[in-house]
Short mmCIF file of C-alpha atoms in Angstrom, two decimals:
data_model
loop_
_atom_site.label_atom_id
_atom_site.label_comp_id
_atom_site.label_asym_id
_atom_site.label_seq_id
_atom_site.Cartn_x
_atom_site.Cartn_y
_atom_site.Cartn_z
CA UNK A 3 13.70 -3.79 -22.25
CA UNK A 4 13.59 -7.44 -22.03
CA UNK A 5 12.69 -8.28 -25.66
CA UNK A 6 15.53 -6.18 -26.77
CA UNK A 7 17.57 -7.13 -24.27
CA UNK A 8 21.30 -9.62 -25.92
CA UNK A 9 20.26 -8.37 -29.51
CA UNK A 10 23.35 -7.72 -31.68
CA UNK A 11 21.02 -5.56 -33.40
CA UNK A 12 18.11 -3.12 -32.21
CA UNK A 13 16.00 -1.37 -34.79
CA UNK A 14 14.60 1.28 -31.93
CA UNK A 15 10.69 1.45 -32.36
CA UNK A 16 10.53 4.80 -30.26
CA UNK A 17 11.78 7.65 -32.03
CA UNK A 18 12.24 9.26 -28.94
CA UNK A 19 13.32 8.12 -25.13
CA UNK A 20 10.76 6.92 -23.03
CA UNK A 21 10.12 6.61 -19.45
CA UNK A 22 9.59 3.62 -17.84
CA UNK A 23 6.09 4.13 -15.67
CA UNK A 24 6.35 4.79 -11.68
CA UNK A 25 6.28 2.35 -9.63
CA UNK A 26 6.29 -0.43 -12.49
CA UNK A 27 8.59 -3.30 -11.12
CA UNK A 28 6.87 -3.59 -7.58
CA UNK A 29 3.28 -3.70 -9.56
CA UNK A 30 5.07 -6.88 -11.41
CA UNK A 31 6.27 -8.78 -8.04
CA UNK A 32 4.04 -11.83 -6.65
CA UNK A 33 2.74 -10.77 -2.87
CA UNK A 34 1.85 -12.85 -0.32
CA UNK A 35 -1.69 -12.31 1.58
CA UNK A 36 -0.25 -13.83 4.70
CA UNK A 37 1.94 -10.82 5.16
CA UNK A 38 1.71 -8.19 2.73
CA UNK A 39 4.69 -8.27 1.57
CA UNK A 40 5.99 -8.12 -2.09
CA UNK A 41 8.17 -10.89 -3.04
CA UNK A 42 9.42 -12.11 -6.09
CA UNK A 43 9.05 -10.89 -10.35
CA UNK A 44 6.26 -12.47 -11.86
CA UNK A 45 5.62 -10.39 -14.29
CA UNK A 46 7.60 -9.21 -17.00
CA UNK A 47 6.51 -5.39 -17.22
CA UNK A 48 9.47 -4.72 -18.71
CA UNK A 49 8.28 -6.76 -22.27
CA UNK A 50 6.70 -4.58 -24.98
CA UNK A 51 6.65 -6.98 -27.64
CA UNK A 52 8.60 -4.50 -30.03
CA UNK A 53 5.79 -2.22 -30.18
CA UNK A 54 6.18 1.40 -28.59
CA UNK A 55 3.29 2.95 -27.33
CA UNK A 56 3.57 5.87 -26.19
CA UNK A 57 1.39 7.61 -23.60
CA UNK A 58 1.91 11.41 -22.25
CA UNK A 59 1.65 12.26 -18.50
CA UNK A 60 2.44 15.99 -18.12
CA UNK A 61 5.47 16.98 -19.82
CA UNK A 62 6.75 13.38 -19.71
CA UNK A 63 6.42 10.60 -22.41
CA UNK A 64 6.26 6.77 -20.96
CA UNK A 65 6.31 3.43 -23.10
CA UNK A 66 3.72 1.47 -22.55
CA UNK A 67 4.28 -2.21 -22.01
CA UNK A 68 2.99 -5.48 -23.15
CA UNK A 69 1.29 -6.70 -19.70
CA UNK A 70 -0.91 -3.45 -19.24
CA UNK A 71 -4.70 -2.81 -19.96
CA UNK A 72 -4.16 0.82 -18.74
CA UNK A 73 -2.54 3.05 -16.66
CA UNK A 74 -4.17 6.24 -15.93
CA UNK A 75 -2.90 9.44 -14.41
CA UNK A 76 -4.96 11.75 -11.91
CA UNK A 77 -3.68 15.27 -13.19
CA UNK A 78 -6.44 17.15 -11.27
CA UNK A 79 -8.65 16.62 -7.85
CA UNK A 80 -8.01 17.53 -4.36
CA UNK A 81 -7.47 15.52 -1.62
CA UNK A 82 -8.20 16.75 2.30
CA UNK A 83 -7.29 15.52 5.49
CA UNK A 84 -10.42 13.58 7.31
CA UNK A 85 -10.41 13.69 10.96
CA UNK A 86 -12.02 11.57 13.03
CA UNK A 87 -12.04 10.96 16.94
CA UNK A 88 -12.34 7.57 18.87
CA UNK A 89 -13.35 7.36 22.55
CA UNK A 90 -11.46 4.40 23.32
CA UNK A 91 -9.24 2.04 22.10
CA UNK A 92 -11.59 -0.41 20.62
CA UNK A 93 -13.50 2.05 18.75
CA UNK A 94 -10.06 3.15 17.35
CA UNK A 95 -9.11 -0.68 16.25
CA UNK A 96 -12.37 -1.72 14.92
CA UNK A 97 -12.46 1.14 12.43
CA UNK A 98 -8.87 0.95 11.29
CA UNK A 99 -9.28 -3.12 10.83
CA UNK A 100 -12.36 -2.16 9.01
CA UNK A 101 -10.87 0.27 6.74
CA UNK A 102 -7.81 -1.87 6.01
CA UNK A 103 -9.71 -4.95 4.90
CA UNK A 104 -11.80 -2.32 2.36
CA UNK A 105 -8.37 -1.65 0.80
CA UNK A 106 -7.44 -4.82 -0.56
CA UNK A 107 -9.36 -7.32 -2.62
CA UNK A 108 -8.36 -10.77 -2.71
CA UNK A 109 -9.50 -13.93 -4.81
CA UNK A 110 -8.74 -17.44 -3.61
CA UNK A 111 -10.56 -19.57 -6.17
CA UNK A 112 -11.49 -22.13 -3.63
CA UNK A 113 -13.44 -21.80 -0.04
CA UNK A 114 -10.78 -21.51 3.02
CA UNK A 115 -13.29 -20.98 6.25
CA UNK A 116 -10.28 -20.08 8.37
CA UNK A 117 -8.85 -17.25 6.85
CA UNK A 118 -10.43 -13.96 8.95
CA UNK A 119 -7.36 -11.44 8.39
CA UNK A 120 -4.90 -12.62 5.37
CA UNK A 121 -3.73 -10.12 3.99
CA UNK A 122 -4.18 -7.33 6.77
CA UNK A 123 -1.16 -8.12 9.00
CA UNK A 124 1.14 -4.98 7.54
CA UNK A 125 4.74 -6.52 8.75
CA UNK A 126 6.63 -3.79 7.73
CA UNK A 127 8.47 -1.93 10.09
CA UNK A 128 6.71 1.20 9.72
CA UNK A 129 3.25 -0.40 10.32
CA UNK A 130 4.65 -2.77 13.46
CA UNK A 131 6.27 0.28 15.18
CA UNK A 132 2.34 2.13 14.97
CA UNK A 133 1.00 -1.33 16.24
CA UNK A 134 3.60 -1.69 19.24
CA UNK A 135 2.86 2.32 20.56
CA UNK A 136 -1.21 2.42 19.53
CA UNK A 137 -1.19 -1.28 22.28
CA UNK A 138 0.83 0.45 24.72
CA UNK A 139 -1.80 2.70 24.67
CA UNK A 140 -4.63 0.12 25.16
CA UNK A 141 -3.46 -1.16 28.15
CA UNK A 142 -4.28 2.79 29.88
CA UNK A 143 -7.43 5.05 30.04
CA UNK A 144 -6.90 7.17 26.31
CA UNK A 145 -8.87 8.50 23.71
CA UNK A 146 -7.41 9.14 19.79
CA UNK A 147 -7.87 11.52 17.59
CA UNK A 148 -6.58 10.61 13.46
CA UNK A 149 -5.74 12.71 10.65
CA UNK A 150 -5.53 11.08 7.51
CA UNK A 151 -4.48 12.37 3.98
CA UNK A 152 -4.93 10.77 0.84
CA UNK A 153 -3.33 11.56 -2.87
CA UNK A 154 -3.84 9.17 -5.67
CA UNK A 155 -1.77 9.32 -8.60
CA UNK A 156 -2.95 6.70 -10.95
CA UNK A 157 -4.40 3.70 -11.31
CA UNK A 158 -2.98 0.49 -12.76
CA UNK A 159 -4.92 -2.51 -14.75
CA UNK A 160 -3.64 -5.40 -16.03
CA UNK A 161 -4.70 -7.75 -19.29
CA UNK A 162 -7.03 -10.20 -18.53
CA UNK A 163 -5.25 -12.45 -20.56
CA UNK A 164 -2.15 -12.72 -22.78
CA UNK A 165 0.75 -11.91 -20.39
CA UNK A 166 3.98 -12.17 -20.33
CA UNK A 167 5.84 -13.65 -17.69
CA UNK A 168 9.10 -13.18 -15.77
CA UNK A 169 11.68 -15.60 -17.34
CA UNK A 170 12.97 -16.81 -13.91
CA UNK A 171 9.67 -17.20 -12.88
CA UNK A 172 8.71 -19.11 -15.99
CA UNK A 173 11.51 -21.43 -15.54
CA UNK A 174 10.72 -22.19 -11.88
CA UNK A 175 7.35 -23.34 -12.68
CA UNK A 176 8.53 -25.40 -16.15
CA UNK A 177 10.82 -27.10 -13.35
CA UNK A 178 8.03 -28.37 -10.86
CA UNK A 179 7.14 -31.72 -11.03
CA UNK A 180 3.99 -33.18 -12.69
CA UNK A 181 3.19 -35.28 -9.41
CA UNK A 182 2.45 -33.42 -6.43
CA UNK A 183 5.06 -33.15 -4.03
CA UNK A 184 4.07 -30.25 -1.78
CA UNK A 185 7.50 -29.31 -0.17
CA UNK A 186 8.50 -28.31 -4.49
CA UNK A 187 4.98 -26.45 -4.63
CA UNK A 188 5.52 -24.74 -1.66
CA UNK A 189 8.49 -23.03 -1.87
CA UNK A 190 7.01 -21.68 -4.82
CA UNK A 191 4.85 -19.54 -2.88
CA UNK A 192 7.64 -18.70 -0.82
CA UNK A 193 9.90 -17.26 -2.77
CA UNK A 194 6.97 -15.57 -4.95
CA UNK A 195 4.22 -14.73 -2.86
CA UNK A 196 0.65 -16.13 -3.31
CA UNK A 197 -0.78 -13.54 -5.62
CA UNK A 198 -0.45 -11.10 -8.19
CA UNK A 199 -1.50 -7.71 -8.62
CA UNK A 200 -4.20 -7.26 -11.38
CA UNK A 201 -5.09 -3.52 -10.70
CA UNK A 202 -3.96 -1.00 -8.15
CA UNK A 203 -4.39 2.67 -7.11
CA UNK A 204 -1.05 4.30 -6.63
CA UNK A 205 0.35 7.25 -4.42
CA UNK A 206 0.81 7.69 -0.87
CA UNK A 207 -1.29 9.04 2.27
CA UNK A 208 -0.20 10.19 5.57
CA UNK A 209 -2.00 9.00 8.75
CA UNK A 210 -1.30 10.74 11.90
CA UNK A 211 -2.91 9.86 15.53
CA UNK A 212 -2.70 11.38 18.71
CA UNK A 213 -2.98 9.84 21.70
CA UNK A 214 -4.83 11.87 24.87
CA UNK A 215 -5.13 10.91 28.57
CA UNK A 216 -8.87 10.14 28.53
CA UNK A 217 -8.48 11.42 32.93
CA UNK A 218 -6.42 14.48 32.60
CA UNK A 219 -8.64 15.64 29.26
CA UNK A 220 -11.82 15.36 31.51
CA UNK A 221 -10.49 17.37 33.96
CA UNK A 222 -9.42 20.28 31.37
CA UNK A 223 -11.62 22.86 29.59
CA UNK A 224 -11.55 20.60 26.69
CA UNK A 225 -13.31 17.95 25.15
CA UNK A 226 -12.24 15.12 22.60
CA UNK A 227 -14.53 17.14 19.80
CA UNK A 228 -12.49 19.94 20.61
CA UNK A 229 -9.44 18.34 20.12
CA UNK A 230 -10.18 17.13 16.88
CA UNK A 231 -11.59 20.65 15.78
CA UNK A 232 -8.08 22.12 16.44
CA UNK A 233 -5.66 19.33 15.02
CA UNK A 234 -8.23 19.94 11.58
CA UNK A 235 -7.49 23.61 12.46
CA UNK A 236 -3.80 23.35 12.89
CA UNK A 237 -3.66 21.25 9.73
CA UNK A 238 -4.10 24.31 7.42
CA UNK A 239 -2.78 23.30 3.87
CA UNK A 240 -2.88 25.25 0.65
CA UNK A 241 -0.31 23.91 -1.61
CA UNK A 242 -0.43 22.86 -5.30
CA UNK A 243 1.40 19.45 -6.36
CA UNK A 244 1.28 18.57 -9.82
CA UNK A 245 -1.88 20.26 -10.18
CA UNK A 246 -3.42 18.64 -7.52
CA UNK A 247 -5.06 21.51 -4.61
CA UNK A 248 -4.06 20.12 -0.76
CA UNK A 249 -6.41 22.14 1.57
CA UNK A 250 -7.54 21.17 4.96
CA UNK A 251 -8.98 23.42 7.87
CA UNK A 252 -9.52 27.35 9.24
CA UNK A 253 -7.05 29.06 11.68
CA UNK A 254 -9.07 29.98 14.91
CA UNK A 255 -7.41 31.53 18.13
CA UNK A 256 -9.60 29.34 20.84
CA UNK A 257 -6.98 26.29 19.59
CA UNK A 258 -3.24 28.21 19.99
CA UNK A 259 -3.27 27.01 23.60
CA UNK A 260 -4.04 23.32 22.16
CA UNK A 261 -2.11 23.81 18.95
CA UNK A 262 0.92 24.65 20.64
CA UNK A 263 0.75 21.56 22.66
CA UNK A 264 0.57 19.42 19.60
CA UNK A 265 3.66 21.14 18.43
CA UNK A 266 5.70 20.62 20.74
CA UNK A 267 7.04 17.07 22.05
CA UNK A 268 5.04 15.71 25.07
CA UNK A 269 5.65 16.98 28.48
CA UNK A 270 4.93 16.09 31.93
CA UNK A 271 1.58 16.71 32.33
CA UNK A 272 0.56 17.33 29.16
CA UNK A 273 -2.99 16.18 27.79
CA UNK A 274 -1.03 14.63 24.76
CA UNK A 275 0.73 11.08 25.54
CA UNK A 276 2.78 10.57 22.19
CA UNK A 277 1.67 10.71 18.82
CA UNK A 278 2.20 7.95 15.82
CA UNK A 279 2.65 8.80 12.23
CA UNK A 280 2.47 6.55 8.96
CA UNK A 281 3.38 7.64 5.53
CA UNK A 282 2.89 5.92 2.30
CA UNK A 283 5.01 7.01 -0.60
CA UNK A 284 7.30 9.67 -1.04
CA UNK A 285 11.03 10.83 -0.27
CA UNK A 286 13.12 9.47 2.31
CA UNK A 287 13.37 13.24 3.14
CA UNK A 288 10.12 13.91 3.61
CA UNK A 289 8.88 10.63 5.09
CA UNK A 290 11.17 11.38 7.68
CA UNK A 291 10.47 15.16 8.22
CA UNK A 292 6.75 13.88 8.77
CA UNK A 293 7.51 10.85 10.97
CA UNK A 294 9.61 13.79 12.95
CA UNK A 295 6.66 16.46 13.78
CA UNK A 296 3.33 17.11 15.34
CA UNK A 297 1.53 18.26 12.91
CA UNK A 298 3.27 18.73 9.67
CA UNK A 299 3.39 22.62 7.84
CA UNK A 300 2.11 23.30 4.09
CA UNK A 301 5.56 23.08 2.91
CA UNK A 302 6.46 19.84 4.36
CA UNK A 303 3.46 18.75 2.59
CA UNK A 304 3.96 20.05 -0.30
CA UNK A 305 7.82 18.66 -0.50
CA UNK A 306 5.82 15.07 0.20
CA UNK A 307 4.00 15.17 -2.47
CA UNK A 308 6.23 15.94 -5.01
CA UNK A 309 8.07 12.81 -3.98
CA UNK A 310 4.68 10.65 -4.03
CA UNK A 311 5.15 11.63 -7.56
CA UNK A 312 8.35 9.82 -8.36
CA UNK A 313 8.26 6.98 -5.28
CA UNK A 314 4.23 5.80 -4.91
CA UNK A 315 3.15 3.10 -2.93
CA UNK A 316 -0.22 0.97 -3.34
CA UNK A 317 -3.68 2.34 -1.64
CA UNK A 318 -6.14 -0.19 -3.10
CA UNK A 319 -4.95 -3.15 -4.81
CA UNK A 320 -7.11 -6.55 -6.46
CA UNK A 321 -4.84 -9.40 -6.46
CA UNK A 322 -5.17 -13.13 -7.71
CA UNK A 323 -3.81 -15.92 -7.04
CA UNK A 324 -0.39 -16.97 -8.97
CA UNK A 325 -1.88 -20.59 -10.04
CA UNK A 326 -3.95 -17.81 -12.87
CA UNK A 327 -0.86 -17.40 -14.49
CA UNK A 328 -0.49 -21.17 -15.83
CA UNK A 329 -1.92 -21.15 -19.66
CA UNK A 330 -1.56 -23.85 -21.82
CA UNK A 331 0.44 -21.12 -24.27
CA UNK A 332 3.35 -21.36 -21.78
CA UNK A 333 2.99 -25.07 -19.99
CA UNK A 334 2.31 -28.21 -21.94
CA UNK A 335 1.28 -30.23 -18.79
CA UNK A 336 -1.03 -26.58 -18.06
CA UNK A 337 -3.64 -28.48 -16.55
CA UNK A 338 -2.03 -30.89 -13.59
CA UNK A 339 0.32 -27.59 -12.74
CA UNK A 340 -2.65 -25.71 -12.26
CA UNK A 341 -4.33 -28.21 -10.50
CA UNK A 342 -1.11 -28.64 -8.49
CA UNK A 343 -0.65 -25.10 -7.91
CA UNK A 344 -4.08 -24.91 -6.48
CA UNK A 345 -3.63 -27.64 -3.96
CA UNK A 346 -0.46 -26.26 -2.75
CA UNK A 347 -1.75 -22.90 -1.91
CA UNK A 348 -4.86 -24.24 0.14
CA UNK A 349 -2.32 -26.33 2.14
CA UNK A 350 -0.18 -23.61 2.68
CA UNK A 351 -2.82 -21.24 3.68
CA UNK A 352 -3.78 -24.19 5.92
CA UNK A 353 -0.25 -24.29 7.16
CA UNK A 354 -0.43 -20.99 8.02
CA UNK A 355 -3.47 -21.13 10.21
CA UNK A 356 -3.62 -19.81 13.65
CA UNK A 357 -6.10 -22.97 14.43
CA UNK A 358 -4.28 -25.78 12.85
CA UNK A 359 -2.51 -26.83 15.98
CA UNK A 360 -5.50 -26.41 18.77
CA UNK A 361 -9.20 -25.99 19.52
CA UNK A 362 -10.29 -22.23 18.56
#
């Protein structure tokens, strides 16, 4: 704990040990809305101001620390997999763009008519390796049908005021300079990201799409409705994970021919072109059973989920932007660093823009 942390002497204000709560340090790291990605400690979630506050999930007792409003637990709900079908490839992008820019909510402080997409371009591999087969896929005659499951463990909220910084952070921003000299100011953002997290939904989903041959399906006894009646058939789920039911779909013979298809890996001449799966949270060793089948069996799922419990990922997140963090508590000169800070981001966010080098 870091106000504990170096003390010769520590008078322990929990009587009993304490968990730190899942998925704590990434919820304290700066990320930047040009990529997604989580970069450096801002935060200092690790600070509990010698108070211990406990707080009882289960079984399990966690310490609550200084930086958090709340942090609340779902222990019961359900969560099912949605299906939906998309006649072409366009109809398939505009929906996914659509739901990914739902998922995030960002705050600038300042207008920036440029930015469309910040914060949408997932760079991770998982996400670029979806991207790289769902284009391949553009560029021919297909249609898509998506499964998507959803289970949300908590929900994070931080103070709106009052919190407690990462000392390395700290000192990088004590060390800026008072005049503005952007290439200092910058690298700021670079190292920490733009924003910070101020509440988040936690847990992990699993999206899975397969790709047909719009020709060869037209030519079958099929149709793209019945496709997406059997995947939601084949996807039959009754599992329990930490009290939350996983159910999804009916068993019908009319999709075993279909069904097996799916289960097997493409062949020649085979209706299904490839499939691409995503998964959000969980074990290495069940993120990797999933990225490895068709359609994935109640047990797989149910070994997921118990891993979403220890290893969640973020579903919805609010961020702001770091320059919030500068209070005249911590920074005598508060003011001009804020004001710097500000500046700095729009020209990096201006930097960053597609159109800053030619006509759109």
């Amino acid at each position: 704990m870091s106000d504990e942390a170096g003390c010769k002497k520590v008078s322990k204000p929990c009587r009993e040990e304490a968990e730190e709560y899942w998925g704590i340090e990434n919820l304290a790291k700066g990320i930047s809305i040009l990529n997604s990605n989580l970069e450096g400690v801002v935060l200092d979630n690790r600070y509990y101001a010698g108070s211990c506050l406990p707080h009882y999930i289960q079984d399990v007792r966690f310490r609550k620390p200084h930086n958090l409003q709340q942090y609340t637990t779902q222990t019961k709900g359900s969560y099912d997999f949605t299906l939906q079908s998309f006649e072409s490839y366009s109809d398939y992008r505009k929906h996914t763009l659509e739901e990914r820019m739902s998922q995030t909510t960002v705050s600038f402080g300042f207008a920036i008519p440029f930015i469309v997409e910040f914060g949408f371009n997932y760079n991770k591999a998982k996400y670029s390796k979806k991207e790289q087969k769902i284009r391949r896929a553009a560029s021919k005659t297909n249609s898509f049908v998506r499964a998507k499951a959803e289970l949300e463990l908590a929900q994070y909220m931080l103070k709106s005021d009052d919190l407690m910084l990462h000392p390395e952070f700290l000192q990088r921003l004590r060390s800026l300079p008072q005049s503005y000299v952007y290439g200092e100011y910058r690298q700021i953002y670079r190292d920490y990201g733009t924003h910070y997290i101020t509440e988040a939904a936690l847990g992990g989903d699993f999206e899975h799409t397969i790709i047909l041959n719009k020709e060869k399906l037209a030519k079958s006894d099929y149709t793209l409705d019945d496709y997406a009646r059997c995947t939601q058939s084949g996807l039959k789920v009754g599992a329990n994970i930490y009290g939350v039911y996983v159910s999804a779909g009916f068993h019908g013979g009319s999709c075993n021919g279909l069904l097996n298809e799916m289960g097997e890996d493409t062949e020649h001449g085979s209706m299904v072109e490839d499939f691409v799966a995503v998964v959000r949270g969980g074990s290495s060793e069940s993120i990797t059973a999933l990225l490895s089948k068709k359609l994935p069996t109640p047990q797989l799922m149910g070994l997921w989920g118990e891993g979403v419990q220890f290893n969640p990922d973020f579903l919805r997140t609010t961020t702001r932007p770091l320059y919030e963090l500068v209070t005249s508590r911590d920074f005598s000169h508060h003011a001009t660093l804020k004001r710097n800070l500000k500046k700095a981001l729009s020209d990096y966010l201006a930097e960053a823009d597609a159109c800053r080098c030619a006509p759109c």
